[in-house]
Amino acid sequence: MLVRLYTCAGLLFPVGIQAAGISFLAVGDWGGGSDHDPTTTAQISTAYGMSRIAANTSAQGILLLGDNFYSSGVSSPSSTRFKQTFEDVYTVAEFKQLPFHVIAGNHDHRGNVNAQVQYKDSSGRWQFPSLWYNLPFSFTSSSGKRRTVQFLMIDTVDLAGNSDDVCKGCLLLGPENVSSAEKQWAWIADQLRSSTADFLWVAGHYPIFSAGDDGTTQVLVERLLPLLKQHGAHYIDGHDHMLEHISHDGVEMYVTGMGRECCYGTGHLDTVPDGAIKYMITGDGGQGPHGIGKKPSAPVAGGFASLRFDDAVTVTYHNQDGDVLYTAPEVAPRSESVVV
């Protein structure tokens, strides 16, 4: 028996589902082209692949990792972009009633980011209770053990500041609201410290390390990475429009920013520790010369990740059709030494 415990305003709402293990999809940087071009061809084709894998894996939800509406977010909860870019692409017909758990990216913060929190779609699939929030689940694994997984859904723009497309990869200037950022940092530290979950993951928009054109986020290296290491947690994000698996100092990091296009170049390869990149596709169609691991056999238009939690975690990267590009080594549950 799998139970999803959705946290909102400090309350837990359990939903029972018969299954062993639990699966999710994750995609970042999916939000169309602009107000004039609210979708891209790659976004639409990637949505098809996502629906296919969601059905095949009995996924229980989809993590939307920011940059939900290019290029400047939305102005109000009644914006037509919600229908054009979200509802008409990730349709109920294809995705049924799967919840989409949302966080914001830098492009979202250029508009009225709170409008995305306020928005409610008619089917109730858009789940964005606050700019950062806790998302815990409980399930029975294939071995019969009771297991728990906890996602901390964070707002990295609040923590690090907004980025500038004119100066990709430039050092971020820092949070616009220092008090809000410090409040979130305290919340992250408290959640990590108090968690008893077997699997503890943080989902953000900005990467910690990334070789892509947007690159590494220094404040996350300095402040988030040590917390993840201390508490046996791992990280998944978007922002760089590519796929990367980075493993460093016991922390697994997965960049999945290909919801609407593929792929950025490797403008910041020198910011990633030597040997840390285990897989990466880059360049036009994922055919760039600096990829790591098996190069896609055909040009890639877009992509996403699937995460399967059981007695270990398996992260798989898929292209726009849902075909497997890479499967990462299994990630074990947290050791008892880091669980309260």
Short mmCIF file of C-alpha atoms in Angstrom, two decimals:
data_model
loop_
_atom_site.label_atom_id
_atom_site.label_comp_id
_atom_site.label_asym_id
_atom_site.label_seq_id
_atom_site.Cartn_x
_atom_site.Cartn_y
_atom_site.Cartn_z
CA MET A 1 0.00 0.00 0.00
CA LEU A 2 1.47 3.31 -1.08
CA VAL A 3 0.38 6.48 0.69
CA ARG A 4 1.02 9.98 -0.60
CA LEU A 5 1.16 12.60 2.14
CA TYR A 6 0.71 16.03 0.66
CA THR A 7 1.84 18.88 2.93
CA CYS A 8 0.01 22.19 2.74
CA ALA A 9 -0.14 24.75 5.54
CA GLY A 10 1.33 22.18 7.91
CA LEU A 11 -1.37 19.56 7.31
CA LEU A 12 -0.96 16.07 5.87
CA PHE A 13 -3.46 14.70 3.36
CA PRO A 14 -3.00 10.95 2.72
CA VAL A 15 -4.07 9.34 -0.53
CA GLY A 16 -3.89 5.54 -0.79
CA ILE A 17 -2.63 3.82 -3.96
CA GLN A 18 -1.95 0.11 -4.49
CA ALA A 19 1.64 -0.35 -5.71
CA ALA A 20 5.17 -1.42 -4.76
CA GLY A 21 7.64 1.42 -4.96
CA ILE A 22 6.85 4.86 -6.32
CA SER A 23 7.78 6.70 -9.52
CA PHE A 24 7.91 10.33 -10.63
CA LEU A 25 8.89 12.29 -13.68
CA ALA A 26 10.92 15.50 -13.52
CA VAL A 27 11.37 18.19 -16.16
CA GLY A 28 12.65 21.74 -16.13
CA ASP A 29 12.63 24.63 -18.57
CA TRP A 30 9.49 23.44 -20.30
CA GLY A 31 7.48 26.64 -20.56
CA GLY A 32 7.02 27.36 -24.28
CA GLY A 33 8.71 30.17 -26.16
CA SER A 34 7.04 33.49 -25.34
CA ASP A 35 3.64 35.11 -25.03
CA HIS A 36 3.52 35.15 -28.84
CA ASP A 37 4.73 31.54 -29.14
CA PRO A 38 3.32 29.86 -26.02
CA THR A 39 4.63 26.40 -26.95
CA THR A 40 7.53 24.92 -28.88
CA THR A 41 7.51 21.87 -31.10
CA ALA A 42 10.00 20.20 -28.78
CA GLN A 43 7.84 20.93 -25.72
CA ILE A 44 4.85 19.26 -27.36
CA SER A 45 6.82 16.21 -28.46
CA THR A 46 8.47 15.91 -25.03
CA ALA A 47 5.04 16.04 -23.39
CA TYR A 48 4.08 13.01 -25.50
CA GLY A 49 7.12 11.10 -24.31
CA MET A 50 6.38 12.08 -20.72
CA SER A 51 2.82 10.79 -20.95
CA ARG A 52 4.10 7.50 -22.33
CA ILE A 53 6.61 6.98 -19.51
CA ALA A 54 4.17 8.22 -16.86
CA ALA A 55 1.78 5.46 -17.94
CA ASN A 56 4.49 2.79 -18.26
CA THR A 57 5.93 3.49 -14.81
CA SER A 58 2.61 4.21 -13.04
CA ALA A 59 4.06 7.58 -12.07
CA GLN A 60 2.46 9.25 -9.07
CA GLY A 61 3.38 12.81 -10.02
CA ILE A 62 5.53 15.12 -12.10
CA LEU A 63 8.06 17.60 -10.74
CA LEU A 64 8.11 20.84 -12.75
CA LEU A 65 11.49 22.38 -12.02
CA GLY A 66 10.94 25.97 -13.07
CA ASP A 67 11.02 28.28 -16.07
CA ASN A 68 7.39 27.42 -16.47
CA PHE A 69 6.53 30.38 -18.71
CA TYR A 70 9.04 31.95 -21.07
CA SER A 71 10.22 34.51 -21.28
CA SER A 72 8.89 36.65 -18.43
CA GLY A 73 6.52 34.50 -16.41
CA VAL A 74 2.88 35.51 -16.09
CA SER A 75 1.21 38.66 -14.83
CA SER A 76 -1.86 37.19 -13.13
CA PRO A 77 -3.58 33.89 -12.24
CA SER A 78 -5.93 34.47 -15.17
CA SER A 79 -3.14 34.60 -17.77
CA THR A 80 -3.94 32.66 -20.93
CA ARG A 81 -0.48 31.11 -20.70
CA PHE A 82 -1.70 28.62 -18.11
CA LYS A 83 -4.07 27.13 -20.66
CA GLN A 84 -1.82 27.54 -23.69
CA THR A 85 1.46 26.34 -22.20
CA PHE A 86 0.32 23.93 -19.46
CA GLU A 87 -3.26 22.66 -19.79
CA ASP A 88 -3.32 22.31 -23.59
CA VAL A 89 0.08 20.55 -23.69
CA TYR A 90 -0.02 18.31 -20.61
CA THR A 91 -3.63 17.33 -21.15
CA VAL A 92 -5.95 15.42 -18.87
CA ALA A 93 -6.54 13.02 -21.76
CA GLU A 94 -2.84 12.06 -21.78
CA PHE A 95 -1.85 12.58 -18.13
CA LYS A 96 -5.18 11.77 -16.42
CA GLN A 97 -5.26 13.30 -12.93
CA LEU A 98 -1.53 13.18 -12.23
CA PRO A 99 -0.46 16.05 -9.97
CA PHE A 100 2.21 18.45 -11.27
CA HIS A 101 4.34 19.68 -8.35
CA VAL A 102 5.69 23.09 -9.32
CA ILE A 103 8.60 25.35 -8.37
CA ALA A 104 9.69 28.61 -9.97
CA GLY A 105 12.69 29.46 -12.14
CA ASN A 106 14.43 32.68 -13.07
CA HIS A 107 12.07 33.44 -15.96
CA ASP A 108 9.07 32.97 -13.66
CA HIS A 109 10.47 35.54 -11.24
CA ARG A 110 10.56 38.12 -14.05
CA GLY A 111 6.78 38.16 -13.90
CA ASN A 112 4.37 37.87 -10.99
CA VAL A 113 5.63 34.64 -9.50
CA ASN A 114 2.93 34.60 -6.84
CA ALA A 115 0.33 34.40 -9.63
CA GLN A 116 1.60 30.89 -10.29
CA VAL A 117 1.04 30.01 -6.64
CA GLN A 118 -2.46 31.48 -6.78
CA TYR A 119 -3.44 29.71 -10.01
CA LYS A 120 -5.86 26.78 -9.74
CA ASP A 121 -6.65 24.71 -12.82
CA SER A 122 -10.07 23.11 -13.17
CA SER A 123 -8.68 19.58 -12.80
CA GLY A 124 -6.63 20.37 -9.69
CA ARG A 125 -3.41 19.05 -11.22
CA TRP A 126 -1.31 22.23 -10.79
CA GLN A 127 0.15 21.94 -7.28
CA PHE A 128 2.13 25.00 -6.17
CA PRO A 129 1.19 25.69 -2.54
CA SER A 130 4.04 28.14 -1.85
CA LEU A 131 7.42 29.15 -3.26
CA TRP A 132 9.08 26.45 -1.17
CA TYR A 133 7.42 23.47 0.44
CA ASN A 134 7.73 19.94 1.73
CA LEU A 135 6.52 16.94 -0.31
CA PRO A 136 6.67 13.63 1.61
CA PHE A 137 5.52 10.18 0.48
CA SER A 138 5.26 6.74 2.06
CA PHE A 139 5.20 3.40 0.27
CA THR A 140 5.86 -0.32 0.55
CA SER A 141 8.91 -1.46 -1.40
CA SER A 142 9.32 -4.62 -3.45
CA SER A 143 11.01 -6.29 -0.47
CA GLY A 144 7.99 -5.51 1.70
CA LYS A 145 9.69 -2.78 3.72
CA ARG A 146 7.92 0.42 4.59
CA ARG A 147 9.87 3.23 2.91
CA THR A 148 9.60 7.01 2.90
CA VAL A 149 10.74 9.65 0.44
CA GLN A 150 10.81 13.38 1.05
CA PHE A 151 11.28 16.11 -1.54
CA LEU A 152 12.14 19.62 -0.44
CA MET A 153 10.85 21.85 -3.22
CA ILE A 154 12.92 25.02 -3.01
CA ASP A 155 13.12 28.41 -4.70
CA THR A 156 16.72 28.91 -5.79
CA VAL A 157 16.05 32.35 -7.28
CA ASP A 158 15.03 33.55 -3.82
CA LEU A 159 18.30 32.09 -2.50
CA ALA A 160 20.73 33.21 -5.21
CA GLY A 161 19.14 36.07 -7.16
CA ASN A 162 17.90 36.27 -10.70
CA SER A 163 20.03 35.54 -13.75
CA ASP A 164 20.55 37.56 -16.91
CA ASP A 165 20.21 35.99 -20.36
CA VAL A 166 22.51 38.67 -21.76
CA CYS A 167 25.28 37.42 -19.48
CA LYS A 168 24.82 33.66 -19.28
CA GLY A 169 26.75 32.07 -16.46
CA CYS A 170 27.75 35.37 -14.86
CA LEU A 171 28.02 35.36 -11.07
CA LEU A 172 24.57 35.98 -9.61
CA LEU A 173 24.23 39.21 -7.64
CA GLY A 174 22.58 37.58 -4.66
CA PRO A 175 19.03 37.51 -3.32
CA GLU A 176 16.74 40.47 -3.90
CA ASN A 177 15.28 39.95 -0.43
CA VAL A 178 18.00 38.83 1.98
CA SER A 179 15.53 38.30 4.82
CA SER A 180 13.41 35.96 2.68
CA ALA A 181 16.49 34.06 1.51
CA GLU A 182 17.74 33.55 5.06
CA LYS A 183 14.29 32.40 6.14
CA GLN A 184 14.34 29.79 3.39
CA TRP A 185 17.90 28.71 4.23
CA ALA A 186 16.81 28.17 7.85
CA TRP A 187 13.80 26.17 6.67
CA ILE A 188 15.97 23.98 4.40
CA ALA A 189 18.45 23.30 7.20
CA ASP A 190 15.65 22.45 9.64
CA GLN A 191 13.88 20.15 7.18
CA LEU A 192 17.08 18.28 6.33
CA ARG A 193 18.08 18.00 9.98
CA SER A 194 14.72 16.71 11.17
CA SER A 195 13.93 14.36 8.29
CA THR A 196 13.59 10.66 8.99
CA ALA A 197 12.97 9.77 5.33
CA ASP A 198 14.76 6.83 3.73
CA PHE A 199 15.22 8.94 0.61
CA LEU A 200 15.78 12.68 1.03
CA TRP A 201 15.90 14.80 -2.12
CA VAL A 202 15.96 18.51 -2.83
CA ALA A 203 14.47 19.88 -6.06
CA GLY A 204 15.44 23.34 -7.28
CA HIS A 205 15.78 25.30 -10.49
CA TYR A 206 19.41 26.39 -10.47
CA PRO A 207 22.03 23.63 -10.54
CA ILE A 208 24.68 23.27 -7.90
CA PHE A 209 27.39 22.27 -10.36
CA SER A 210 26.80 22.43 -14.12
CA ALA A 211 29.06 22.45 -17.15
CA GLY A 212 26.40 24.18 -19.26
CA ASP A 213 26.24 27.71 -20.57
CA ASP A 214 24.37 28.88 -17.45
CA GLY A 215 26.79 26.97 -15.27
CA THR A 216 27.50 26.42 -11.60
CA THR A 217 25.65 28.35 -8.87
CA GLN A 218 28.31 29.36 -6.38
CA VAL A 219 26.07 30.04 -3.38
CA LEU A 220 24.54 26.58 -3.75
CA VAL A 221 28.02 25.05 -3.82
CA GLU A 222 28.92 26.94 -0.68
CA ARG A 223 25.72 26.58 1.34
CA LEU A 224 23.47 23.83 -0.04
CA LEU A 225 26.00 21.17 -1.04
CA PRO A 226 27.46 20.80 2.50
CA LEU A 227 23.95 20.37 3.91
CA LEU A 228 23.14 17.68 1.37
CA LYS A 229 26.34 15.83 2.19
CA GLN A 230 25.75 16.10 5.94
CA HIS A 231 22.24 14.70 5.75
CA GLY A 232 22.62 12.11 2.97
CA ALA A 233 20.43 14.03 0.53
CA HIS A 234 20.58 14.39 -3.27
CA TYR A 235 19.56 17.07 -5.77
CA ILE A 236 17.63 17.48 -9.02
CA ASP A 237 17.28 20.70 -11.04
CA GLY A 238 16.90 22.39 -14.41
CA HIS A 239 18.14 25.77 -15.74
CA ASP A 240 20.81 24.50 -18.13
CA HIS A 241 18.98 23.13 -21.17
CA MET A 242 20.70 19.76 -21.20
CA LEU A 243 21.01 16.52 -19.23
CA GLU A 244 23.82 15.96 -16.75
CA HIS A 245 24.53 13.48 -13.98
CA ILE A 246 27.11 14.84 -11.57
CA SER A 247 28.42 12.89 -8.59
CA HIS A 248 30.61 14.65 -6.03
CA ASP A 249 31.53 13.96 -2.43
CA GLY A 250 28.70 11.48 -1.91
CA VAL A 251 25.99 13.74 -3.37
CA GLU A 252 24.23 12.83 -6.62
CA MET A 253 23.07 15.76 -8.77
CA TYR A 254 20.86 15.53 -11.85
CA VAL A 255 20.29 18.37 -14.33
CA THR A 256 17.14 17.91 -16.40
CA GLY A 257 16.42 21.16 -18.23
CA MET A 258 15.28 19.94 -21.66
CA GLY A 259 11.52 20.40 -21.47
CA ARG A 260 11.40 22.64 -24.54
CA GLU A 261 14.71 22.27 -26.38
CA CYS A 262 18.10 20.55 -26.57
CA CYS A 263 20.82 21.50 -25.84
CA TYR A 264 23.12 24.15 -24.39
CA GLY A 265 26.88 24.07 -24.85
CA THR A 266 29.54 23.49 -22.22
CA GLY A 267 30.52 27.05 -21.45
CA HIS A 268 31.35 26.28 -17.82
CA LEU A 269 32.93 22.85 -17.96
CA ASP A 270 35.83 24.17 -15.89
CA THR A 271 33.53 24.92 -12.93
CA VAL A 272 32.71 21.24 -12.32
CA PRO A 273 35.16 19.14 -10.27
CA ASP A 274 37.33 16.82 -12.35
CA GLY A 275 35.71 13.43 -12.87
CA ALA A 276 32.38 14.46 -11.34
CA ILE A 277 30.36 14.37 -14.58
CA LYS A 278 29.13 10.84 -15.18
CA TYR A 279 26.83 11.63 -18.09
CA MET A 280 26.10 14.69 -20.21
CA ILE A 281 24.57 15.50 -23.55
CA THR A 282 25.24 18.91 -25.01
CA GLY A 283 25.14 20.93 -28.21
CA ASP A 284 22.59 21.07 -30.98
CA GLY A 285 20.41 17.96 -30.84
CA GLY A 286 22.63 16.53 -28.11
CA GLN A 287 25.34 15.85 -30.69
CA GLY A 288 27.98 18.23 -29.29
CA PRO A 289 31.61 17.12 -29.13
CA HIS A 290 31.95 17.45 -25.35
CA GLY A 291 29.30 14.98 -24.28
CA ILE A 292 30.14 12.37 -21.67
CA GLY A 293 28.79 8.85 -21.98
CA LYS A 294 27.02 7.37 -24.95
CA LYS A 295 26.07 9.98 -27.53
CA PRO A 296 22.41 9.82 -28.66
CA SER A 297 22.06 7.78 -31.85
CA ALA A 298 19.81 10.45 -33.36
CA PRO A 299 19.31 14.18 -32.72
CA VAL A 300 17.41 14.92 -29.51
CA ALA A 301 14.73 17.62 -29.45
CA GLY A 302 13.92 17.55 -25.73
CA GLY A 303 13.97 15.29 -22.71
CA PHE A 304 13.14 14.59 -19.08
CA ALA A 305 13.96 12.31 -16.15
CA SER A 306 12.11 9.52 -14.42
CA LEU A 307 12.80 8.56 -10.81
CA ARG A 308 11.90 5.16 -9.41
CA PHE A 309 12.03 4.80 -5.60
CA ASP A 310 12.01 1.26 -4.25
CA ASP A 311 14.70 -0.29 -2.03
CA ALA A 312 17.04 2.03 -3.96
CA VAL A 313 16.50 4.93 -6.38
CA THR A 314 16.94 4.65 -10.14
CA VAL A 315 17.15 7.84 -12.20
CA THR A 316 16.70 7.51 -15.95
CA TYR A 317 17.03 10.15 -18.67
CA HIS A 318 14.65 9.97 -21.64
CA ASN A 319 14.47 11.78 -24.97
CA GLN A 320 11.33 13.48 -26.28
CA ASP A 321 9.81 10.14 -27.30
CA GLY A 322 10.44 8.53 -23.92
CA ASP A 323 13.31 6.41 -25.19
CA VAL A 324 16.08 5.79 -22.66
CA LEU A 325 19.23 7.87 -23.07
CA TYR A 326 20.94 6.98 -19.78
CA THR A 327 20.24 5.12 -16.55
CA ALA A 328 22.28 6.20 -13.56
CA PRO A 329 23.65 3.74 -10.98
CA GLU A 330 21.21 3.03 -8.17
CA VAL A 331 21.24 5.37 -5.18
CA ALA A 332 20.93 3.63 -1.83
CA PRO A 333 18.69 4.78 1.03
CA ARG A 334 20.24 7.07 3.60
CA SER A 335 22.37 5.38 6.18
CA GLU A 336 21.12 5.22 9.76
CA SER A 337 23.92 7.56 10.82
CA VAL A 338 22.28 10.52 9.06
CA VAL A 339 18.64 9.69 9.89
CA VAL A 340 17.31 11.23 13.10
#
